[in-house]
GROMACS .gro file of N, CA and C in nm:
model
  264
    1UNK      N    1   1.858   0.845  -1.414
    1UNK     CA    2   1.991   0.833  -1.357
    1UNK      C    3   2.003   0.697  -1.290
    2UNK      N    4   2.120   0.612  -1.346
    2UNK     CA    5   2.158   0.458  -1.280
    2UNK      C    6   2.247   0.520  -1.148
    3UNK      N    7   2.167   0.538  -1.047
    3UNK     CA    8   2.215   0.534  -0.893
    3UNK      C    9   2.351   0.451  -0.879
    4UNK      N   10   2.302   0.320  -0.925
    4UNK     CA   11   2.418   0.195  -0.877
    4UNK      C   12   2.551   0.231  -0.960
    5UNK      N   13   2.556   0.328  -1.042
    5UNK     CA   14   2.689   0.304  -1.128
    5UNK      C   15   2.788   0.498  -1.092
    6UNK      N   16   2.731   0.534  -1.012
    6UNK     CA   17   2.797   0.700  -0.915
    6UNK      C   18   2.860   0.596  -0.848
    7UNK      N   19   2.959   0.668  -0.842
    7UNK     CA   20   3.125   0.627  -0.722
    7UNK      C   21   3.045   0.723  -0.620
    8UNK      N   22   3.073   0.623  -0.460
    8UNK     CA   23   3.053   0.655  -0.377
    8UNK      C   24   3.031   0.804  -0.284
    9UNK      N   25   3.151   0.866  -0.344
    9UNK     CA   26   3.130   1.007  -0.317
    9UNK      C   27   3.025   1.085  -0.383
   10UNK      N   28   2.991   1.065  -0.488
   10UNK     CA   29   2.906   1.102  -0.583
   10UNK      C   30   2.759   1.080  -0.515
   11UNK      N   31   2.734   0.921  -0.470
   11UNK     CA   32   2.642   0.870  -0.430
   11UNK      C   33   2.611   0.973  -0.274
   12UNK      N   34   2.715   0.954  -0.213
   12UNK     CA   35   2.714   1.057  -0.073
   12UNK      C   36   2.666   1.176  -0.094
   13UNK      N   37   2.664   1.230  -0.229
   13UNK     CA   38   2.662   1.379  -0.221
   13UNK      C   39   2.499   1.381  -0.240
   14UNK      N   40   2.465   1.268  -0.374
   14UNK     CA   41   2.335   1.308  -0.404
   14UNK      C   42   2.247   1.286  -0.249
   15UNK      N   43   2.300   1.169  -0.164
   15UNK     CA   44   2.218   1.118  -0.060
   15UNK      C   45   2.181   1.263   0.076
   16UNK      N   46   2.335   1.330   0.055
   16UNK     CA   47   2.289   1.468   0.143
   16UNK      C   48   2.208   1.583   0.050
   17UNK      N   49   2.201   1.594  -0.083
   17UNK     CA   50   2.124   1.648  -0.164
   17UNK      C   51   1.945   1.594  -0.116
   18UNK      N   52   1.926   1.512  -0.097
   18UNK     CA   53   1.801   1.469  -0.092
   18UNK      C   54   1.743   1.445   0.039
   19UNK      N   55   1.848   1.434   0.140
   19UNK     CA   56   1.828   1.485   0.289
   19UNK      C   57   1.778   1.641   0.290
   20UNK      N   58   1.861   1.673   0.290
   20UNK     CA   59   1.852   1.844   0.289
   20UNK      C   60   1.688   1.913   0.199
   21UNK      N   61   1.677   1.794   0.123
   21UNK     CA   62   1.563   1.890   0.034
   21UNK      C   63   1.448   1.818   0.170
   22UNK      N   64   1.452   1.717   0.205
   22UNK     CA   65   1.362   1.617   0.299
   22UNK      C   66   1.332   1.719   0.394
   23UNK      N   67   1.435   1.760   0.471
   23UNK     CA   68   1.432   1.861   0.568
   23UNK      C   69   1.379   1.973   0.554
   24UNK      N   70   1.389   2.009   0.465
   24UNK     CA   71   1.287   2.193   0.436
   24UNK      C   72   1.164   2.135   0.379
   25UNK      N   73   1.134   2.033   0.316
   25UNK     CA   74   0.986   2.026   0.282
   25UNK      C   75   0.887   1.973   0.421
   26UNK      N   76   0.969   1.886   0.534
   26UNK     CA   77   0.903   1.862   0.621
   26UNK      C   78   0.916   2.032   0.738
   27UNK      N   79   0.993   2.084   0.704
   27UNK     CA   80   0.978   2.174   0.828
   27UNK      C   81   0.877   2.281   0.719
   28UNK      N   82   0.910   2.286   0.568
   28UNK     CA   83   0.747   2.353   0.597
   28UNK      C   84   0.626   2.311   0.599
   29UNK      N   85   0.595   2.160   0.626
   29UNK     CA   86   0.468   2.121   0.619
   29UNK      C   87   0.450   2.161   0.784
   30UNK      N   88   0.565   2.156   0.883
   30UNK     CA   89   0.545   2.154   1.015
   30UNK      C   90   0.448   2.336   1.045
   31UNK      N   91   0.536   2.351   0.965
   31UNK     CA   92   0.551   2.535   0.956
   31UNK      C   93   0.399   2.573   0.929
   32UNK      N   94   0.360   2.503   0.849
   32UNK     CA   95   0.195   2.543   0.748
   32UNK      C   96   0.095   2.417   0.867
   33UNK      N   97   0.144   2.338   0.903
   33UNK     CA   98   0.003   2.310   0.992
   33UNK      C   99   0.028   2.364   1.099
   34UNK      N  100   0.117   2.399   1.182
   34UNK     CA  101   0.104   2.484   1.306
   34UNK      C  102   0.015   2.618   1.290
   35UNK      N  103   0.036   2.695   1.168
   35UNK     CA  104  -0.006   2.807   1.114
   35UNK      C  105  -0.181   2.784   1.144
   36UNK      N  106  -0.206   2.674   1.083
   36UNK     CA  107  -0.334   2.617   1.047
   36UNK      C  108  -0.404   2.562   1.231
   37UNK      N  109  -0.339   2.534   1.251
   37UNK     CA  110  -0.374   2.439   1.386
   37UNK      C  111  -0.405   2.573   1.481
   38UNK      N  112  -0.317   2.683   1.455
   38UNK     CA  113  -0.282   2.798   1.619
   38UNK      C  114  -0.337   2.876   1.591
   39UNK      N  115  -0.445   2.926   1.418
   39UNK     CA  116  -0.522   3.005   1.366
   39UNK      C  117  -0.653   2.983   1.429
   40UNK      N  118  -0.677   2.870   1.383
   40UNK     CA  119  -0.802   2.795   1.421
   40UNK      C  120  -0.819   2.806   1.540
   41UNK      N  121  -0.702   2.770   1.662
   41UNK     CA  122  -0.773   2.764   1.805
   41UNK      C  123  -0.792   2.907   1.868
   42UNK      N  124  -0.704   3.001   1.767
   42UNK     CA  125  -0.717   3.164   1.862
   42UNK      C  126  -0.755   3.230   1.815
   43UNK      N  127  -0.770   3.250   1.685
   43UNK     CA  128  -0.860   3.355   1.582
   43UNK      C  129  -1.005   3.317   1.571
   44UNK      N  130  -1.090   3.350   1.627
   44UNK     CA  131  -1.241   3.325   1.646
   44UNK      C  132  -1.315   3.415   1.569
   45UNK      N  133  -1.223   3.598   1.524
   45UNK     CA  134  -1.277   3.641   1.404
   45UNK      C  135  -1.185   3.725   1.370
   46UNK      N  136  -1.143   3.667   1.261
   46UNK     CA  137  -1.074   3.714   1.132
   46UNK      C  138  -1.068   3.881   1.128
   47UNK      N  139  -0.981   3.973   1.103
   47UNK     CA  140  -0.963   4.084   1.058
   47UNK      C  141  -0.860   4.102   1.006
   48UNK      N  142  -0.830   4.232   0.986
   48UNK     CA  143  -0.711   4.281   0.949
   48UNK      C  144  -0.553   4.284   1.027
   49UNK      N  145  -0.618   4.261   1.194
   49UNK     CA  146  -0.491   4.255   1.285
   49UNK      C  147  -0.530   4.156   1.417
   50UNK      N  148  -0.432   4.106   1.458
   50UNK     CA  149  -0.487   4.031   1.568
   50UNK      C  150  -0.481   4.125   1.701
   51UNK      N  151  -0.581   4.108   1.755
   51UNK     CA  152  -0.546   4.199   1.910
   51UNK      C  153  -0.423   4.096   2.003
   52UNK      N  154  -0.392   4.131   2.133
   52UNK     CA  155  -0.342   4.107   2.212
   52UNK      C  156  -0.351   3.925   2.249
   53UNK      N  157  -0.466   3.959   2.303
   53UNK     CA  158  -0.514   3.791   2.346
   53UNK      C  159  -0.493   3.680   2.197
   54UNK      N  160  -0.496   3.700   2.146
   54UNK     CA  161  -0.519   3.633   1.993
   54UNK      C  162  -0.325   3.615   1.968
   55UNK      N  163  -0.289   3.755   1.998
   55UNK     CA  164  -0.115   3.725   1.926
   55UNK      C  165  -0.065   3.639   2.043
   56UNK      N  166  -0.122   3.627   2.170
   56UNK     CA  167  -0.079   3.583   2.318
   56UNK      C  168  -0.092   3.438   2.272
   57UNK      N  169  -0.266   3.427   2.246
   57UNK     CA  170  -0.292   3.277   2.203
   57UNK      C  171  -0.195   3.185   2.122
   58UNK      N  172  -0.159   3.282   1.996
   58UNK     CA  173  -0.130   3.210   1.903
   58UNK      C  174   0.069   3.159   1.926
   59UNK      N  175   0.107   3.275   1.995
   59UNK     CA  176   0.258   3.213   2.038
   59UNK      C  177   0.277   3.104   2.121
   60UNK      N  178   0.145   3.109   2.246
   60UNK     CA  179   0.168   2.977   2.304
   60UNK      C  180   0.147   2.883   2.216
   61UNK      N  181   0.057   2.844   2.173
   61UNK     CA  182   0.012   2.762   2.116
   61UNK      C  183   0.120   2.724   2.006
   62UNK      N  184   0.165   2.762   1.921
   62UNK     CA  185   0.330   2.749   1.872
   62UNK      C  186   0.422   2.736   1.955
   63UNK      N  187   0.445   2.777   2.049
   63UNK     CA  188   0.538   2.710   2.131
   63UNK      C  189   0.523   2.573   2.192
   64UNK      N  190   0.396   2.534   2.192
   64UNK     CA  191   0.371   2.427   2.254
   64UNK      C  192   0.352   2.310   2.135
   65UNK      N  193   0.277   2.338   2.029
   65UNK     CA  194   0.296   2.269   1.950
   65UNK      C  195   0.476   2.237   1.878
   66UNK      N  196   0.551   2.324   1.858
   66UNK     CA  197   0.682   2.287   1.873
   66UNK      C  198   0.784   2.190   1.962
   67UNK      N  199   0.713   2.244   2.087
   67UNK     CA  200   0.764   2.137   2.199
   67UNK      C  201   0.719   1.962   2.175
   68UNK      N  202   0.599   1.982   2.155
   68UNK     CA  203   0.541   1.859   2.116
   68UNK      C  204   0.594   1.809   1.995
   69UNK      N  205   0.626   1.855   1.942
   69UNK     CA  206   0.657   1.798   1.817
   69UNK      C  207   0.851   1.762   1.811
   70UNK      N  208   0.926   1.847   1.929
   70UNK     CA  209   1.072   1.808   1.935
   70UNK      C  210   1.058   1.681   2.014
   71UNK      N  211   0.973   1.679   2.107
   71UNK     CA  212   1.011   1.540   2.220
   71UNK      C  213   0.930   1.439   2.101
   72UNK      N  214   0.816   1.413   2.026
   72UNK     CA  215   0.831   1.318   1.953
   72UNK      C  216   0.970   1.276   1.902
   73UNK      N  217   0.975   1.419   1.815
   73UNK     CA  218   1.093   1.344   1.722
   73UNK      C  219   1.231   1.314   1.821
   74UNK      N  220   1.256   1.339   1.909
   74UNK     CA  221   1.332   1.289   2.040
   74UNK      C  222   1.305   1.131   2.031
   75UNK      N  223   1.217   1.132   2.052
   75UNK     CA  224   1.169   0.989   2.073
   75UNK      C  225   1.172   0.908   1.995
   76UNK      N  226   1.104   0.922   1.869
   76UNK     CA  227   1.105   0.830   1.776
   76UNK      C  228   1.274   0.873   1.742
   77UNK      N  229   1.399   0.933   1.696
   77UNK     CA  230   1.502   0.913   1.679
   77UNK      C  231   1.563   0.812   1.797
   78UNK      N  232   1.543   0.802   1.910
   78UNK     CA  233   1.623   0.715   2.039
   78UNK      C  234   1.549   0.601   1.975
   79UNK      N  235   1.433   0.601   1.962
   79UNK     CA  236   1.366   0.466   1.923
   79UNK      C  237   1.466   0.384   1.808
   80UNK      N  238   1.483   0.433   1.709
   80UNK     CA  239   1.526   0.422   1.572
   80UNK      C  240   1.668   0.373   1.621
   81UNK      N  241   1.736   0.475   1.686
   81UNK     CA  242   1.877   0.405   1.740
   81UNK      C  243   1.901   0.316   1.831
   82UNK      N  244   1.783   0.294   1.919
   82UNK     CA  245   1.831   0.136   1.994
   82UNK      C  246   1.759   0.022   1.898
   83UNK      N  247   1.697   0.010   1.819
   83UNK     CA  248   1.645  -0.084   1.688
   83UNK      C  249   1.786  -0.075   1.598
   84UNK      N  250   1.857   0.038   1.583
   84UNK     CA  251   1.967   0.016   1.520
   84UNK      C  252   2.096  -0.069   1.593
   85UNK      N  253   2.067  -0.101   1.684
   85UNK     CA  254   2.193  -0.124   1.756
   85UNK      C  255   2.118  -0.251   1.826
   86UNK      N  256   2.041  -0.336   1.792
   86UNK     CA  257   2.004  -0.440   1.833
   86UNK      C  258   2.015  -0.537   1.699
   87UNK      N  259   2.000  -0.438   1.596
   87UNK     CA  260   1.992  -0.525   1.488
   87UNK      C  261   2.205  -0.546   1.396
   88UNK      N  262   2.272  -0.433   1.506
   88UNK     CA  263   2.430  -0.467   1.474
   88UNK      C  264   2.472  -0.582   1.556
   0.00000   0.00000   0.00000
């Protein structure tokens, strides 16, 4: 597909087409290493169910890794927009 020769609207549409796919493949990579990251620090042995302390562990630990991960992207977006507005 010649990108350069879609009329603008066309071009707009594919550009939110490929946002949107951007967005669900990064929120499930976010999704699958938190999984990976909050397993590892609270599941010490594997069964069929997690007890108490383990389901306790593993929500903080997702909650916190979430938090951490909104104030980055907080950050690096403010970042991105005063670089945008130095360079208008």
């Amino acid at each position: 597909m010649d990108f350069s020769k879609l009329d603008p609207s066309k071009k707009d549409e594919v550009m939110d087409q490929v946002k949107q796919q951007l967005a669900l493949a990064n929120a499930q990579e976010l999704l699958q290493k938190i999984s990976e990251k909050c397993f590892k620090k609270c599941v010490t042995k594997p069964g069929t169910t997690l007890d108490s302390s383990e389901q306790r562990c593993v929500a903080m630990c997702m909650d916190r890794y979430m938090d951490s991960w909104n104030l980055v992207s907080r950050t690096f977006s403010n970042r991105l927009q005063k670089e945008a507005g130095r360079l208008s």
